[in-house]
mmCIF file of C-alpha atoms in Angstrom:
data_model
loop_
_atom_site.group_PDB
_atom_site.id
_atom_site.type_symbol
_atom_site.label_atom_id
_atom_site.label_comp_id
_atom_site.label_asym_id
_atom_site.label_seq_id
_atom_site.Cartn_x
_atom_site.Cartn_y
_atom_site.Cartn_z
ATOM 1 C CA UNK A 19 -4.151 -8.404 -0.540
ATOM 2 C CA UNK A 20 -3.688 -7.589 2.753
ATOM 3 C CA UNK A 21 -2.696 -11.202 4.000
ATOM 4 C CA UNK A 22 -0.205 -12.044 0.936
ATOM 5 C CA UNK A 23 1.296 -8.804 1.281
ATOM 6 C CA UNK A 24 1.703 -7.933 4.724
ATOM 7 C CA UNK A 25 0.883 -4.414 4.225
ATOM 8 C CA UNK A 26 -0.711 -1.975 7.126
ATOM 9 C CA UNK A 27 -4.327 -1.530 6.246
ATOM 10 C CA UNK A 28 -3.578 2.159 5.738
ATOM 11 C CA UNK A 29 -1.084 1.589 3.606
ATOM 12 C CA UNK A 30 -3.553 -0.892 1.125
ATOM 13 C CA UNK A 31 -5.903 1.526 1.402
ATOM 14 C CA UNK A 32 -3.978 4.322 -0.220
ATOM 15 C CA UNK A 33 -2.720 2.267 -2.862
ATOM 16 C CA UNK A 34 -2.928 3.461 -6.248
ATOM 17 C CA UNK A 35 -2.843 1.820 -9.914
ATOM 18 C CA UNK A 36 0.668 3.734 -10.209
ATOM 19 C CA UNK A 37 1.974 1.738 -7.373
ATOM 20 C CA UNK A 38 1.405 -1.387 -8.855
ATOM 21 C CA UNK A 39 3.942 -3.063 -11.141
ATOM 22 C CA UNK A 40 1.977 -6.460 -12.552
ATOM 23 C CA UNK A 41 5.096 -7.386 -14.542
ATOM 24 C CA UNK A 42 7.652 -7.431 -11.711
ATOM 25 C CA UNK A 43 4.863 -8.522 -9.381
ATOM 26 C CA UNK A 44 5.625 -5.507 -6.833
ATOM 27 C CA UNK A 45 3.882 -2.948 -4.727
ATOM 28 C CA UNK A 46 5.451 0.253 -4.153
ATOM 29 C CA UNK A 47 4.272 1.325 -0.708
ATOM 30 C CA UNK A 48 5.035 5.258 -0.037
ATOM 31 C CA UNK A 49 2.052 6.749 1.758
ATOM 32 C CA UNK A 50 -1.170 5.393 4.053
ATOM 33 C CA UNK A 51 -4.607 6.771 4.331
ATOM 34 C CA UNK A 52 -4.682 8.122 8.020
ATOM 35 C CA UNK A 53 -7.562 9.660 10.003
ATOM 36 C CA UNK A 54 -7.921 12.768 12.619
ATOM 37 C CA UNK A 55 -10.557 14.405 13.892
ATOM 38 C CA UNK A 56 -8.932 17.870 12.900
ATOM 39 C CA UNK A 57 -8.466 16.474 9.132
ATOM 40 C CA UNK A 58 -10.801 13.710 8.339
ATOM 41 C CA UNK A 59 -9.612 11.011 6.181
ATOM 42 C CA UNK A 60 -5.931 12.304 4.660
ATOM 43 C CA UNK A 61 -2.835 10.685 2.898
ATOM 44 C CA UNK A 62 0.015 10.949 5.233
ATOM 45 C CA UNK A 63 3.601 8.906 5.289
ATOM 46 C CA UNK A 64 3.996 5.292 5.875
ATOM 47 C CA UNK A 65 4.909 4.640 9.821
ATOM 48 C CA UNK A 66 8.371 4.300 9.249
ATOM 49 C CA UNK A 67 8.260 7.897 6.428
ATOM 50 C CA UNK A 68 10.588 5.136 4.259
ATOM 51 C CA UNK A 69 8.975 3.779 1.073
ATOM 52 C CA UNK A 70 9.608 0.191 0.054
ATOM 53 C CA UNK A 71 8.870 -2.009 -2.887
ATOM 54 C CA UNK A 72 6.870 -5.284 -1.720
ATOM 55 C CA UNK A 73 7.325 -8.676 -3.929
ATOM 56 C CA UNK A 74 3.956 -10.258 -4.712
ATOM 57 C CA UNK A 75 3.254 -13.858 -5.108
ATOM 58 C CA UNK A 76 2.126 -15.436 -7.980
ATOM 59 C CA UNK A 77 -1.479 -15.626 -6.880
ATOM 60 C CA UNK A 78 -1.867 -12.030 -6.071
ATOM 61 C CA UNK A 79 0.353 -11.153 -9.092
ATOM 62 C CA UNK A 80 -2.413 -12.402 -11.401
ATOM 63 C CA UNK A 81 -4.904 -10.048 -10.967
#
């Protein structure tokens, strides 16, 4: 995913089913997993706080 995609690890890891659009072949990318030592593991904003929509190819489309 991470190589076809060129998504953050952070943001691949916070992924959810919801963000994923296997019809149009997109991602919607609008939060990361992060890590503190304060707050542990948390969902926080992408590094640029913008969402964006990220076209799959056909390969990674198909699962």
């Amino acid at each position: 995913m991470l190589a076809h995609s060129g998504l953050r690890k952070g943001e691949c890891f916070a992924l959810t089913w919801a963000d994923v659009n296997f019809e149009a072949a997109v991602l919607r990318v609008n939060k990361a997993v992060g890590y503190s030592k304060k707050r542990g593991l948390h969902i926080k904003n992408t590094k640029t706080s913008k969402p964006r929509v990220v076209d799959l190819d056909k390969e990674t489309s198909i699962f």
